[in-house]
Amino acid sequence: MNCYDCVLDGTVAPAVAVCSRCGSGVCLDHVRVTAEHPHRVTGTGVATLSGTARRATCATCRAAERT
């Protein structure tokens, strides 16, 4: 799989991750990796787990989440 953003730029680079939001393949230059605390629905509320998880997104989805 190739990086979707690179293809749009007219180049080709192998994807190293898949965006967790839109599913596009992303290369090392375009991937945005963040740490987040997973949540689990428990009964009538949500419990935040103590560990952190890695989350990979493309630059487009990352920018959309910040607005």
Coordinates of N, CA and C in Angstrom, one line a residue:
M1 N 0.9 -1.2 0.0 CA 0.0 0.0 0.0 C 0.9 1.2 0.0
N2 N 0.5 2.2 -0.7 CA 1.2 3.5 -0.8 C 0.5 4.6 0.0
C3 N 1.2 5.6 0.4 CA 0.7 6.7 1.1 C -0.3 7.5 0.2
Y4 N -1.5 7.7 0.7 CA -2.5 8.5 0.0 C -2.1 9.9 -0.3
D5 N -1.5 10.6 0.8 CA -1.2 12.0 0.6 C 0.0 12.2 -0.3
C6 N 0.9 11.2 -0.4 CA 2.0 11.3 -1.3 C 1.5 11.2 -2.8
V7 N 0.6 10.2 -3.0 CA 0.0 10.1 -4.3 C -0.7 11.4 -4.8
L8 N -1.3 12.1 -3.9 CA -2.0 13.3 -4.2 C -0.9 14.4 -4.6
D9 N 0.3 14.3 -4.0 CA 1.4 15.2 -4.3 C 2.2 14.8 -5.5
G10 N 1.9 13.7 -6.1 CA 2.5 13.2 -7.3 C 3.8 12.4 -7.0
T11 N 3.9 11.9 -5.8 CA 5.1 11.0 -5.5 C 4.5 9.7 -5.0
V12 N 5.5 8.8 -4.8 CA 5.1 7.4 -4.3 C 5.9 7.1 -3.1
A13 N 5.3 6.7 -1.9 CA 6.0 6.3 -0.7 C 5.2 5.2 -0.1
P14 N 5.9 4.2 0.4 CA 5.1 3.1 1.1 C 4.5 3.6 2.4
A15 N 3.3 3.1 2.6 CA 2.6 3.4 3.8 C 3.1 2.6 5.0
V16 N 3.3 3.2 6.1 CA 3.8 2.5 7.3 C 2.7 2.4 8.4
A17 N 1.5 3.0 8.2 CA 0.4 3.0 9.1 C -0.9 3.3 8.3
V18 N -2.0 3.0 9.0 CA -3.3 3.3 8.5 C -4.0 4.2 9.4
C19 N -4.5 5.3 8.9 CA -5.2 6.3 9.7 C -6.4 5.7 10.4
S20 N -6.4 5.9 11.7 CA -7.5 5.3 12.5 C -8.9 5.9 12.3
R21 N -8.9 7.0 11.6 CA -10.2 7.7 11.4 C -10.7 7.4 10.0
C22 N -9.9 7.7 8.9 CA -10.4 7.5 7.6 C -9.9 6.3 6.8
G23 N -8.9 5.6 7.4 CA -8.4 4.4 6.8 C -7.4 4.5 5.7
S24 N -6.9 5.8 5.4 CA -5.9 6.0 4.4 C -4.6 5.5 4.8
G25 N -3.8 5.0 3.9 CA -2.4 4.6 4.2 C -1.6 5.9 4.3
V26 N -0.7 5.9 5.3 CA 0.2 7.1 5.5 C 1.6 6.7 5.7
C27 N 2.5 7.5 5.1 CA 4.0 7.2 5.2 C 4.5 7.9 6.5
L28 N 5.8 7.8 6.7 CA 6.4 8.4 7.9 C 6.3 9.9 7.9
D29 N 6.3 10.5 6.7 CA 6.2 12.0 6.7 C 4.8 12.5 7.0
H30 N 3.8 11.7 6.7 CA 2.4 12.2 6.9 C 1.7 11.7 8.1
V31 N 2.2 10.6 8.7 CA 1.5 10.1 9.9 C 1.7 11.0 11.1
R32 N 0.6 11.1 11.9 CA 0.7 11.8 13.2 C 0.3 10.8 14.3
V33 N 1.3 10.5 15.1 CA 1.0 9.5 16.2 C 0.9 10.3 17.5
T34 N -0.2 10.0 18.2 CA -0.4 10.6 19.5 C -0.7 9.5 20.6
A35 N -0.6 9.9 21.8 CA -0.9 8.9 22.9 C -2.3 9.4 23.4
E36 N -3.1 8.4 23.7 CA -4.4 8.7 24.3 C -4.8 7.7 25.3
H37 N -5.6 8.1 26.2 CA -6.1 7.2 27.3 C -7.4 6.5 26.8
P38 N -7.4 5.2 26.6 CA -8.6 4.5 26.2 C -9.7 4.6 27.2
H39 N -10.9 4.6 26.7 CA -12.1 4.6 27.6 C -12.9 3.3 27.4
R40 N -13.5 2.9 28.4 CA -14.4 1.7 28.4 C -15.7 2.1 29.0
V41 N -16.8 1.8 28.3 CA -18.1 2.0 28.8 C -18.4 1.0 29.9
T42 N -18.8 1.5 31.1 CA -19.0 0.6 32.2 C -20.3 1.1 32.9
G43 N -21.3 0.2 32.7 CA -22.6 0.6 33.4 C -23.2 1.9 32.9
T44 N -23.3 2.8 33.7 CA -23.9 4.1 33.4 C -22.9 5.2 33.1
G45 N -21.6 4.9 33.1 CA -20.6 5.9 32.9 C -19.5 5.3 32.0
V46 N -18.4 6.1 31.9 CA -17.3 5.7 31.1 C -16.1 5.7 32.1
A47 N -15.3 4.6 32.0 CA -14.1 4.5 32.8 C -12.9 4.8 31.9
T48 N -12.0 5.7 32.4 CA -10.7 5.9 31.7 C -9.7 5.0 32.2
L49 N -9.1 4.2 31.3 CA -8.1 3.2 31.7 C -6.8 3.9 32.0
S50 N -6.0 3.3 32.8 CA -4.8 3.9 33.3 C -3.6 4.0 32.3
G51 N -3.6 3.0 31.4 CA -2.5 3.0 30.4 C -2.8 4.0 29.2
T52 N -1.7 4.2 28.4 CA -1.9 5.0 27.2 C -1.8 4.1 26.0
A53 N -2.5 4.5 24.9 CA -2.5 3.7 23.7 C -1.9 4.6 22.6
R54 N -1.3 4.0 21.6 CA -0.8 4.8 20.4 C -1.9 4.9 19.4
R55 N -2.1 6.1 18.8 CA -3.1 6.3 17.8 C -2.5 7.0 16.6
A56 N -2.6 6.4 15.5 CA -2.0 7.0 14.2 C -3.2 7.6 13.4
T57 N -2.9 8.8 12.9 CA -3.9 9.5 12.0 C -3.1 10.1 10.9
C58 N -3.8 10.4 9.8 CA -3.2 11.2 8.8 C -3.3 12.7 9.1
A59 N -2.6 13.5 8.4 CA -2.5 15.0 8.8 C -3.9 15.6 8.6
T60 N -4.7 15.2 7.6 CA -6.0 15.8 7.4 C -6.9 15.5 8.5
C61 N -7.0 14.3 9.0 CA -7.9 13.9 10.1 C -7.4 14.6 11.4
R62 N -6.1 14.6 11.6 CA -5.5 15.3 12.8 C -5.9 16.8 12.9
A63 N -5.8 17.4 11.7 CA -6.2 18.8 11.6 C -7.7 19.0 11.9
A64 N -8.5 18.1 11.4 CA -10.0 18.2 11.6 C -10.3 18.1 13.0
E65 N -9.6 17.2 13.8 CA -9.9 17.0 15.2 C -9.5 18.2 16.0
R66 N -8.6 19.0 15.6 CA -8.2 20.1 16.4 C -9.1 21.3 16.3
T67 N -10.0 21.3 15.3 CA -10.9 22.5 15.1 C -12.1 22.4 16.0

